[in-house]
mmCIF file of C-alpha atoms in Angstrom:
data_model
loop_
_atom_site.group_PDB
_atom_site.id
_atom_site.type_symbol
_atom_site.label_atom_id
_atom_site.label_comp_id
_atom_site.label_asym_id
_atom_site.label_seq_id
_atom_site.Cartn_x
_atom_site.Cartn_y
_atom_site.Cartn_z
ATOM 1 C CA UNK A 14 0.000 0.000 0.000
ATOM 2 C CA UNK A 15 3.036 2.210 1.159
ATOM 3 C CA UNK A 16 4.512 1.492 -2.583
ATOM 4 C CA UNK A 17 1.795 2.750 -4.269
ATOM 5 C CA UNK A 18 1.208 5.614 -2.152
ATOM 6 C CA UNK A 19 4.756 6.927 -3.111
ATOM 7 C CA UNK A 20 3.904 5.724 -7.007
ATOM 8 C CA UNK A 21 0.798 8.196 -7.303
ATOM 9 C CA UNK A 22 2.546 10.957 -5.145
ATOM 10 C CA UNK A 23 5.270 11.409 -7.797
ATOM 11 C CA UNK A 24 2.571 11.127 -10.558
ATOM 12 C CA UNK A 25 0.957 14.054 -9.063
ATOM 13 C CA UNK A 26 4.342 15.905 -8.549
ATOM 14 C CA UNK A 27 5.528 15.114 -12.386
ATOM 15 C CA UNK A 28 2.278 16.622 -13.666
ATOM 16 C CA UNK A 29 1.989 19.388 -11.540
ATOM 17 C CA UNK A 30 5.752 20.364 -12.583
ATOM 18 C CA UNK A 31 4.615 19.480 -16.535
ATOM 19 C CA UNK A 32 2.128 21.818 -16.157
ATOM 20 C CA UNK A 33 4.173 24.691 -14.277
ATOM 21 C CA UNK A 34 6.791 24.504 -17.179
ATOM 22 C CA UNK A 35 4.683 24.718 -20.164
ATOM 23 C CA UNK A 36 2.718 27.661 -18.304
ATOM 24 C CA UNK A 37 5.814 29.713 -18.385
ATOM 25 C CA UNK A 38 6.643 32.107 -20.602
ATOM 26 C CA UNK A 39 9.585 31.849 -22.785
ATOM 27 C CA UNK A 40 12.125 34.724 -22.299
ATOM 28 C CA UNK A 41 15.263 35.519 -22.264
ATOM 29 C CA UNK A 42 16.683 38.569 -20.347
ATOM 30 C CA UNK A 43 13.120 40.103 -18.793
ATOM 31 C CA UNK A 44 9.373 40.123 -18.767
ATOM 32 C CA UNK A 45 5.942 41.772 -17.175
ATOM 33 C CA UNK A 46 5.824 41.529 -13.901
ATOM 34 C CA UNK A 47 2.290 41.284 -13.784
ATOM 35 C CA UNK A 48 0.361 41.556 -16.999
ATOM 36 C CA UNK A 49 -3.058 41.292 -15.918
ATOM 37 C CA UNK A 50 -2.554 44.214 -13.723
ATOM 38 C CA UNK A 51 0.005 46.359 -15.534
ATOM 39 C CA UNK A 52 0.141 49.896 -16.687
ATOM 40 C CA UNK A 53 0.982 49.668 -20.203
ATOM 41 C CA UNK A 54 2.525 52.492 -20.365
ATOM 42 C CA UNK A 55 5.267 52.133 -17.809
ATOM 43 C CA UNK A 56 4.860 48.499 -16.783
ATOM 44 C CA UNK A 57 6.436 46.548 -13.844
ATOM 45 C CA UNK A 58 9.642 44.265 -15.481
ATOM 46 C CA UNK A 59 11.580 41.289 -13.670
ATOM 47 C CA UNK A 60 15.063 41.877 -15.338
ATOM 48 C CA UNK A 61 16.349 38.185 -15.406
ATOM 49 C CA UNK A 62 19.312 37.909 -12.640
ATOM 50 C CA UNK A 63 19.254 41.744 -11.586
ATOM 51 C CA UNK A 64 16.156 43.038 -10.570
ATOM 52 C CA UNK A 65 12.248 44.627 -10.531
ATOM 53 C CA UNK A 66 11.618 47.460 -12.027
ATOM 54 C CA UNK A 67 9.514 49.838 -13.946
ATOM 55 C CA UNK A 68 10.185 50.172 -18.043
ATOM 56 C CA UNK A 69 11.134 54.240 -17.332
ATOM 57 C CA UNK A 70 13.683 52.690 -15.023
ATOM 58 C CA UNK A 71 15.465 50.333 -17.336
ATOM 59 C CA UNK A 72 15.557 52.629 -19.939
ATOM 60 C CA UNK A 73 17.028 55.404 -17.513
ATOM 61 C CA UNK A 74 19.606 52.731 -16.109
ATOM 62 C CA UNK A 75 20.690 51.822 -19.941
ATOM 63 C CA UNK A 76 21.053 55.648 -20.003
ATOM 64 C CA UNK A 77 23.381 56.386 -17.241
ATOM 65 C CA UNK A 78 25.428 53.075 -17.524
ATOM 66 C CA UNK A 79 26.157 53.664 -21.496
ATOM 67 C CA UNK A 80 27.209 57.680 -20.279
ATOM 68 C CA UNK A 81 29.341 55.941 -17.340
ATOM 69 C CA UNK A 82 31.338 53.984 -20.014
ATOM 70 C CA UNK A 83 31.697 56.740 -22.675
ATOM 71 C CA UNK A 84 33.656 58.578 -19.735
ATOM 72 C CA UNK A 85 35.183 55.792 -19.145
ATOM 73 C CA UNK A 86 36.322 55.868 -22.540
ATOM 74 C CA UNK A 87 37.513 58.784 -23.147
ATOM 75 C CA UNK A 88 39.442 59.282 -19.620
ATOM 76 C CA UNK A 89 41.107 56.044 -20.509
ATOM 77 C CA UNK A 90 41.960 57.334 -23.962
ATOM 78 C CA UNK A 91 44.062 59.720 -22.824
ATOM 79 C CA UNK A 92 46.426 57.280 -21.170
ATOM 80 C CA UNK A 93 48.263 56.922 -18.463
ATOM 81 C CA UNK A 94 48.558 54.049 -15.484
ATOM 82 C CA UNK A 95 45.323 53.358 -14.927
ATOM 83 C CA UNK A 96 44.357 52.540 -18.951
ATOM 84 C CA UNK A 97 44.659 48.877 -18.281
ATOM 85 C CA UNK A 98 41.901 48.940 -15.823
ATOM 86 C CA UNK A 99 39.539 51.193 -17.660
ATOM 87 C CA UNK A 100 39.445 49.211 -20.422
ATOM 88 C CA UNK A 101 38.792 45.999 -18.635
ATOM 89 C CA UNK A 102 36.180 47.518 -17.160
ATOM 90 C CA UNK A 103 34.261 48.768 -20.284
ATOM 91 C CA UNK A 104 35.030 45.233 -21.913
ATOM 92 C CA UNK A 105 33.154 43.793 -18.645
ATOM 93 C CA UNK A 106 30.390 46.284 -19.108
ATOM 94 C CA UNK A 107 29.564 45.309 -22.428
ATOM 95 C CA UNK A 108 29.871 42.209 -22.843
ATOM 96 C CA UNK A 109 27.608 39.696 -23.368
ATOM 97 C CA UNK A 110 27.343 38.793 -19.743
ATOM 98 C CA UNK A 111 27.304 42.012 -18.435
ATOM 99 C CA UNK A 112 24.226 44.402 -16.759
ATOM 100 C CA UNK A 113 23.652 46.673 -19.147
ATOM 101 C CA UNK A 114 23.283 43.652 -22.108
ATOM 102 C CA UNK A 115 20.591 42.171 -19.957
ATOM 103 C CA UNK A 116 18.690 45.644 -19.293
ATOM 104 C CA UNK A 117 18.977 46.160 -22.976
ATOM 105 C CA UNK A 118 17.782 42.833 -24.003
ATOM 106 C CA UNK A 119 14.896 42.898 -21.032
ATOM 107 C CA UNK A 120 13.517 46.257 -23.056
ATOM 108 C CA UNK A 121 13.274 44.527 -26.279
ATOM 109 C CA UNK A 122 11.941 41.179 -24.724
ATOM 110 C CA UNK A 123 9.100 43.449 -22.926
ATOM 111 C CA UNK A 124 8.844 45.606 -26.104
ATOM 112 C CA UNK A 125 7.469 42.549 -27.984
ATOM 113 C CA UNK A 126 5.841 41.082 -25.429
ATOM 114 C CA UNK A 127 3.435 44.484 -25.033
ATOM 115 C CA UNK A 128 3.435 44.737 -28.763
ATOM 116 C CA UNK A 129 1.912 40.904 -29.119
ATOM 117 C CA UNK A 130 -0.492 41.903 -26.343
ATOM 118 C CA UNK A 131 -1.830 44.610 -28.510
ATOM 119 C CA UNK A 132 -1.914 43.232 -31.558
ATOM 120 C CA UNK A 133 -4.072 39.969 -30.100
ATOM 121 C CA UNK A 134 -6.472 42.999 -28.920
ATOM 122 C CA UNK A 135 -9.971 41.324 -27.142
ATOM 123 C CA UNK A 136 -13.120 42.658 -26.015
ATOM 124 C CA UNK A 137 -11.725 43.849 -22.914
ATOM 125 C CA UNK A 138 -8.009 45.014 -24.232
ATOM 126 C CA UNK A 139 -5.620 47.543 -22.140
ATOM 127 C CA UNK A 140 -5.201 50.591 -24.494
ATOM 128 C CA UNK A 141 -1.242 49.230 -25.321
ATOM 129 C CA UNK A 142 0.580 52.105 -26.844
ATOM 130 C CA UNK A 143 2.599 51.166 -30.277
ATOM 131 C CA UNK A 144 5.800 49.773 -29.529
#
């Protein structure tokens, strides 16, 4: 009885995990936090491995972390001893495992995910600006 017990618990627990993957939504770098309850115009986004935020604050972060490295740039330009370092740092900044690839890539992957939202449109759609 014990055996079987076991048998049908991990049945349950095999489905129940099928069913939890092929809910989930394929992306890559981000996605909506919540889209049933979203504002479409500055929407909640999980940034895979970094963090919550809104859409203004991604693109704000992309901002200031692409001005941070063109100073970088061009104080490491001008040479000197600390060079080296500089430009390690700006090849760890953009590179393909850095931040600011992710927050870039989390923009685009919410950017299509709004724009496929709209274009399904419904009865009761959320007035989704063009992306």
């Amino acid at each position: 009885m014990q055996g079987t017990d076991l048998k049908n618990r991990l049945k349950q627990i095999i489905r129940e995990e099928v069913t939890l993957a092929l809910k989930e939504d394929s992306y890559k770098f981000g996605k909506l936090a919540d889209p049933k309850e979203m504002d479409p115009n500055d929407p909640m986004v999980k940034v895979t491995g970094f963090a919550s935020m809104n859409r203004s604050s991604i693109r704000s972060q992309i901002v200031d972390r692409l001005a941070g490295a063109l100073a970088t740039a061009k104080d490491s330009a001008k040479g000197g001893t600390e060079s080296y370092q500089a430009y390690k740092q700006l090849q760890d900044l953009i590179s393909d495992s850095g931040i600011l690839y992710k927050l870039i890539g989390a923009e685009l992957d919410v950017a299509n995910a709004l724009e496929a939202t709209r274009l399904k449109g419904g009865r009761r759609t959320i007035p989704i600006p063009k992306q």
